[in-house]
């Protein structure tokens, strides 16, 4: 019987090998020593160890994971499909705040994309104003760098689960991913989501343990947790044999071990070229390009972005645009661009395997195929997961309508919402019960809130109702969406947070300590209804220290009724301008949203009542002027009003309330239609 030795390669790839009884070389495995695997016990029991024979080729070489196509290829297909060695297409995916965009910054700087004396702002890929303000990535961005004569097309993707639709379609353009994982937190909910999608596509994965310079970094735990995640997601043996790179994105350093980082990101670039295959192309075949992204330019019109799957695309070429076998139309490519460094560069022609931008086809849509005019066939269209939350958009009906906005009619609102569908695949828009109401469905409240924020900056005025979950009926049973919520909270605040999640029908399935800072990680399965308005409540319960992350899990049985808000609202009694005299007496009833000198209207929500149920107040009342002389005016001390952002307002409102959104103001009011019904 051969002895079985369990080893790890220098790349942290896990495999089993067999050794002969009498080794012909001096080997530490010759004696019956027990060697430690850098695997946790659960990963060790879960993983199916492979016994490899003495003559097996994999005993001699361990190569990087390159998953081939699942379906067998015919002889003619094998002859036609070749891999380009001079191009790599990669997507950088990770959970929010794990350092994707900062890592791309370092990659751009070290490949001399910018001059040495050029001023470059932080997070250069987050070019949108809204992205810079919130510190998150919302839209995926393309760039490219050149490393040792190999062009690397890099796509930076969003980290929030609400923008999962962006990640899903971007995976159509690439052959491999850099999975960035925080060196303390390890794999988080969005890490699981993007990895699951990448493994389904059969992409190669390079795991980057980022922020390795953090004081409480625990790289071994993170690598083991990531390996367990691969096993849970039914990754193939080749995919489980992943490359691990340890990096500090902010310092621009990477290495094969956490203790020995190089001075630059050289090891990361080498791993990309060695472990992620070039695009598999049919160079001499009929032209095929799947449109996976759309941009708009005032001068050039719609710009279609995608990877060329087969053939050669040239400037001025006549092409066929296909949605399905039966539905095709014709167009001409007026201009052609490729990505070079941080900009789009005009090109005369593009070969299969490269990512390019095409102008000239005015009605092109995401998911359509640009194909050969004569013999082109469409590629499979892009599929994204269904939305889980919906909100009602309607025209502004408040007395202040038209004061600030440029676009206020239902036709303006309808055109803008349906235009959003052209780029935002994960969103759906339907006509509501009345002509001036539209139902917008998305992946989460943040997904729809970003649309609302963009619209108000463009000059739109409208009203939105509270978010509602999208339920399903299967076999006459009502099902609702459930999400996995992970909460990082200090131990001293754990009690109130657990109580809060329990009230919202959450079921805890895991609890563990994180790092050396006395933080606990709680994992819950909770109905999406229970998450609406939860973020502010959790911050209040934990005194601002808790971090909440959620991701859609599945549909499950209806969890029953739940109360998400215990307090009522303070509602303005009449139109007018608020006075300090009236607010001084009103603030004894609860917390105010407004200060003195603010225009209000009847039905506007001006504060939070300290008890359940709404209370109407007169916040415009002035002190009565009499002919009695007083020695001194009474000094009034007013509390600072609550400053609610758009996200906070949408979390706060309930069934009979609306948020009024204008370019300069965000107000809340009672829904007048529901008020009439109540009477």
Coordinates of C-alpha atoms in Angstrom, one line a residue, residues 5 29 31 61 75 89 122 145 178 254 373 393 427 439 446 501 505 510 515 533 582 667 674 677:
X5 CA 1.1 12.5 1.7
X29 CA 7.5 12.2 3.7
X31 CA 8.8 8.5 7.6
X61 CA 3.1 19.3 -12.4
X75 CA -13.3 18.0 -34.2
X89 CA -10.0 39.7 -19.9
X122 CA -8.1 58.5 -5.3
X145 CA -3.1 48.0 -18.9
X178 CA -9.8 38.4 -9.3
X254 CA 1.6 41.9 -3.5
X373 CA -24.3 40.6 -42.3
X393 CA -43.4 56.4 -8.6
X427 CA -34.7 46.7 -13.1
X439 CA -44.3 50.5 -10.4
X446 CA -30.4 50.9 -2.6
X501 CA -33.6 41.0 14.5
X505 CA -38.7 37.3 12.2
X510 CA -24.3 31.2 13.0
X515 CA -10.5 39.4 14.9
X533 CA -36.0 50.3 7.7
X582 CA -44.8 76.9 17.5
X667 CA -40.0 66.1 2.1
X674 CA -55.3 57.0 1.3
X677 CA -60.3 56.5 1.8

